[in-house]
Short mmCIF file of C-alpha atoms and ligand atoms in Angstrom, two decimals:
data_model
loop_
_atom_site.label_atom_id
_atom_site.label_comp_id
_atom_site.label_asym_id
_atom_site.label_seq_id
_atom_site.Cartn_x
_atom_site.Cartn_y
_atom_site.Cartn_z
CA UNK A 1 127.22 150.08 187.96
CA UNK A 2 125.51 150.29 184.98
CA UNK A 3 127.68 149.76 181.73
CA UNK A 4 128.35 152.60 179.04
CA UNK A 5 128.14 149.78 176.32
CA UNK A 6 125.13 148.54 174.59
CA UNK A 7 124.94 146.80 170.82
CA UNK A 8 122.23 147.58 168.18
CA UNK A 9 121.27 146.01 164.95
CA UNK A 10 119.00 147.86 162.25
CA UNK A 11 116.66 145.26 160.97
CA UNK A 12 116.46 144.20 157.09
CA UNK A 13 113.22 145.68 156.93
CA UNK A 14 114.35 148.91 158.16
CA UNK A 15 117.57 148.88 156.22
CA UNK A 16 115.34 147.93 153.02
CA UNK A 17 113.24 151.04 153.80
CA UNK A 18 116.34 153.56 153.78
CA UNK A 19 115.75 154.26 157.30
CA UNK A 20 119.29 154.00 158.54
CA UNK A 21 119.67 157.83 158.20
CA UNK A 22 116.91 158.86 160.24
CA UNK A 23 117.41 155.76 163.26
CA UNK A 24 121.12 156.75 163.49
CA UNK A 25 120.61 160.15 163.73
CA UNK A 26 117.75 159.48 166.52
CA UNK A 27 120.48 157.37 168.18
CA UNK A 28 122.97 160.33 168.21
CA UNK A 29 120.56 163.27 169.53
CA UNK A 30 119.66 160.58 172.23
CA UNK A 31 123.45 161.08 173.24
CA UNK A 32 124.75 157.74 172.06
CA UNK A 33 128.36 157.97 170.35
CA UNK A 34 128.84 155.18 167.94
CA UNK A 35 132.06 153.20 168.93
CA UNK A 36 131.61 150.81 165.91
CA UNK A 37 129.66 150.58 162.71
CA UNK A 38 128.81 148.26 159.80
CA UNK A 39 126.81 147.46 157.30
CA UNK A 40 126.71 143.59 156.77
CA UNK A 41 124.58 140.54 155.69
CA UNK A 42 123.75 137.67 158.00
CA UNK A 43 124.02 134.19 157.36
CA UNK A 44 121.28 132.02 158.23
CA UNK A 45 123.45 130.48 160.69
CA UNK A 46 124.79 133.61 162.16
CA UNK A 47 121.37 134.95 162.85
CA UNK A 48 120.69 131.47 164.23
CA UNK A 49 123.72 132.06 166.40
CA UNK A 50 122.81 135.76 167.23
CA UNK A 51 119.59 134.73 168.75
CA UNK A 52 120.30 131.58 170.03
CA UNK A 53 118.53 132.40 173.37
CA UNK A 54 115.26 131.99 171.51
CA UNK A 55 115.90 128.72 170.00
CA UNK A 56 112.57 126.58 170.24
CA UNK A 57 110.55 129.33 170.37
CA UNK A 58 107.90 129.86 168.20
CA UNK A 59 109.06 132.54 166.29
CA UNK A 60 112.62 131.70 166.10
CA UNK A 61 112.61 129.99 162.67
CA UNK A 62 110.81 133.11 161.03
CA UNK A 63 113.15 135.78 162.90
CA UNK A 64 116.07 133.84 161.56
CA UNK A 65 114.92 133.75 157.83
CA UNK A 66 114.05 137.44 158.30
CA UNK A 67 117.42 138.06 159.86
CA UNK A 68 119.14 137.04 157.00
CA UNK A 69 116.79 137.94 154.31
CA UNK A 70 118.94 141.60 153.53
CA UNK A 71 121.44 143.74 154.95
CA UNK A 72 121.69 144.88 158.42
CA UNK A 73 123.56 147.54 160.25
CA UNK A 74 125.26 146.29 163.27
CA UNK A 75 126.25 149.23 165.44
CA UNK A 76 128.35 149.39 169.16
CA UNK A 77 127.10 152.44 171.17
CA UNK A 78 128.22 154.41 174.43
CA UNK A 79 126.64 156.32 176.66
CA UNK A 80 126.01 156.25 180.52
CA UNK A 81 123.36 153.96 181.42
CA UNK A 82 123.61 152.61 177.76
CA UNK A 83 121.65 149.18 177.81
CA UNK A 84 118.46 150.72 180.00
CA UNK A 85 118.74 154.13 178.12
CA UNK A 86 118.26 152.64 174.75
CA UNK A 87 115.87 150.14 175.68
CA UNK A 88 113.89 153.45 176.30
CA UNK A 89 114.89 154.92 173.22
CA UNK A 90 113.61 151.89 170.99
CA UNK A 91 110.33 151.36 172.83
CA UNK A 92 108.57 147.80 173.16
CA UNK A 93 109.34 144.83 171.19
CA UNK A 94 105.86 145.17 170.03
CA UNK A 95 105.47 148.39 168.14
CA UNK A 96 101.86 148.31 169.07
CA UNK A 97 102.87 148.69 172.58
CA UNK A 98 106.02 151.09 172.19
CA UNK A 99 105.77 154.48 173.30
CA UNK A 100 105.00 157.66 170.80
CA UNK A 101 108.67 159.06 169.97
CA UNK A 102 110.13 156.17 170.11
CA UNK A 103 112.29 154.10 167.30
CA UNK A 104 110.12 151.43 167.09
CA UNK A 105 106.81 153.47 166.92
CA UNK A 106 108.40 155.69 163.84
CA UNK A 107 109.75 152.55 162.15
CA UNK A 108 108.75 149.44 162.99
CA UNK A 109 106.01 147.59 160.81
CA UNK A 110 105.14 144.61 163.17
CA UNK A 111 106.37 142.72 166.33
CA UNK A 112 109.04 140.78 163.92
CA UNK A 113 110.00 143.78 161.50
CA UNK A 114 110.65 145.89 164.60
CA UNK A 115 113.52 148.03 163.23
CA UNK A 116 116.07 147.34 165.53
CA UNK A 117 117.50 145.19 168.11
CA UNK A 118 119.00 146.52 171.45
CA UNK A 119 120.78 144.48 173.82
CA UNK A 120 119.20 143.18 177.15
CA UNK A 121 122.10 143.44 179.92
CA UNK A 122 125.64 144.83 179.85
CA UNK A 123 126.72 140.89 179.76
CA UNK A 124 124.90 140.65 176.43
CA UNK A 125 126.01 143.90 174.95
CA UNK A 126 129.52 142.92 175.40
CA UNK A 127 128.88 139.42 173.57
CA UNK A 128 127.19 140.92 170.68
CA UNK A 129 129.57 143.48 169.96
CA UNK A 130 132.02 140.70 169.78
CA UNK A 131 130.10 138.81 167.65
CA UNK A 132 130.39 141.64 165.28
CA UNK A 133 133.60 143.68 165.56
CA UNK A 134 137.24 143.00 166.50
CA UNK A 135 139.30 145.31 168.13
CA UNK A 136 140.31 147.20 165.14
CA UNK A 137 136.93 148.08 164.35
CA UNK A 138 136.33 149.93 167.40
CA UNK A 139 137.20 153.41 168.33
O1 LIG B 201 114.22 142.57 170.67
P1 LIG B 201 113.63 142.69 172.17
O2 LIG B 201 114.71 142.21 173.08
O3 LIG B 201 112.78 143.91 172.51
O4 LIG B 201 112.43 141.26 171.71
P2 LIG B 201 113.17 139.62 172.16
O5 LIG B 201 111.83 139.23 173.18
O6 LIG B 201 114.64 139.46 172.78
O7 LIG B 201 112.94 138.85 170.85
C1 LIG B 201 113.60 139.01 169.77
C2 LIG B 201 113.05 139.21 168.26
O8 LIG B 201 112.33 138.44 168.18
C3 LIG B 201 112.43 140.87 168.53
O9 LIG B 201 112.90 141.70 168.77
C4 LIG B 201 111.00 140.21 167.46
O10 LIG B 201 111.78 141.02 166.11
C5 LIG B 201 111.23 139.28 167.49
N1 LIG B 201 109.90 138.36 167.99
C6 LIG B 201 108.68 137.78 167.56
O11 LIG B 201 108.99 138.16 166.12
N2 LIG B 201 107.51 137.25 167.74
C7 LIG B 201 107.43 137.67 169.22
N3 LIG B 201 106.46 136.83 170.21
C8 LIG B 201 108.68 137.84 170.17
C9 LIG B 201 109.93 138.24 169.51
MG1 LIG B 202 116.11 140.29 172.98
#
């Protein structure tokens, strides 16, 4: 059975462009409930650890540099079928392939600076939420 939790980050480019409010509104309008939320900055080490699964890939070093280049917003979200429905809401990784009306279609500027992160499985959603939020930071 699909889980009710997913995790997202608003990436530095989208945060710097002041898209946070618009993105959070799209998330709420799609039926997700925000269960934890924070703005913070990642060190290179923290960004590298978050994206450790991509270590060794050609885009990893640039991605880590980008993700530690400025503030991000992290959020834990709740909805039935959360992971899959959120991936649908954000659209394809490459915004050139993202469907009309998706967050990435609206707010991404490139494949790397694609506005938001979305968990790819229930297991990773929980790992990623644990990476950012302690028990008392969740409602
Ligand atoms: O974020 P998503 O799960 O859709 O894609 P991913 O394959 O897990 O890649 C993680 C992130 O790395 C992407 O969101 C992009 O920011 C970046 N990326 C990149 O810069 N170039 C690629 N060829 C693939 C991913
Ligand atoms: Mg991914």
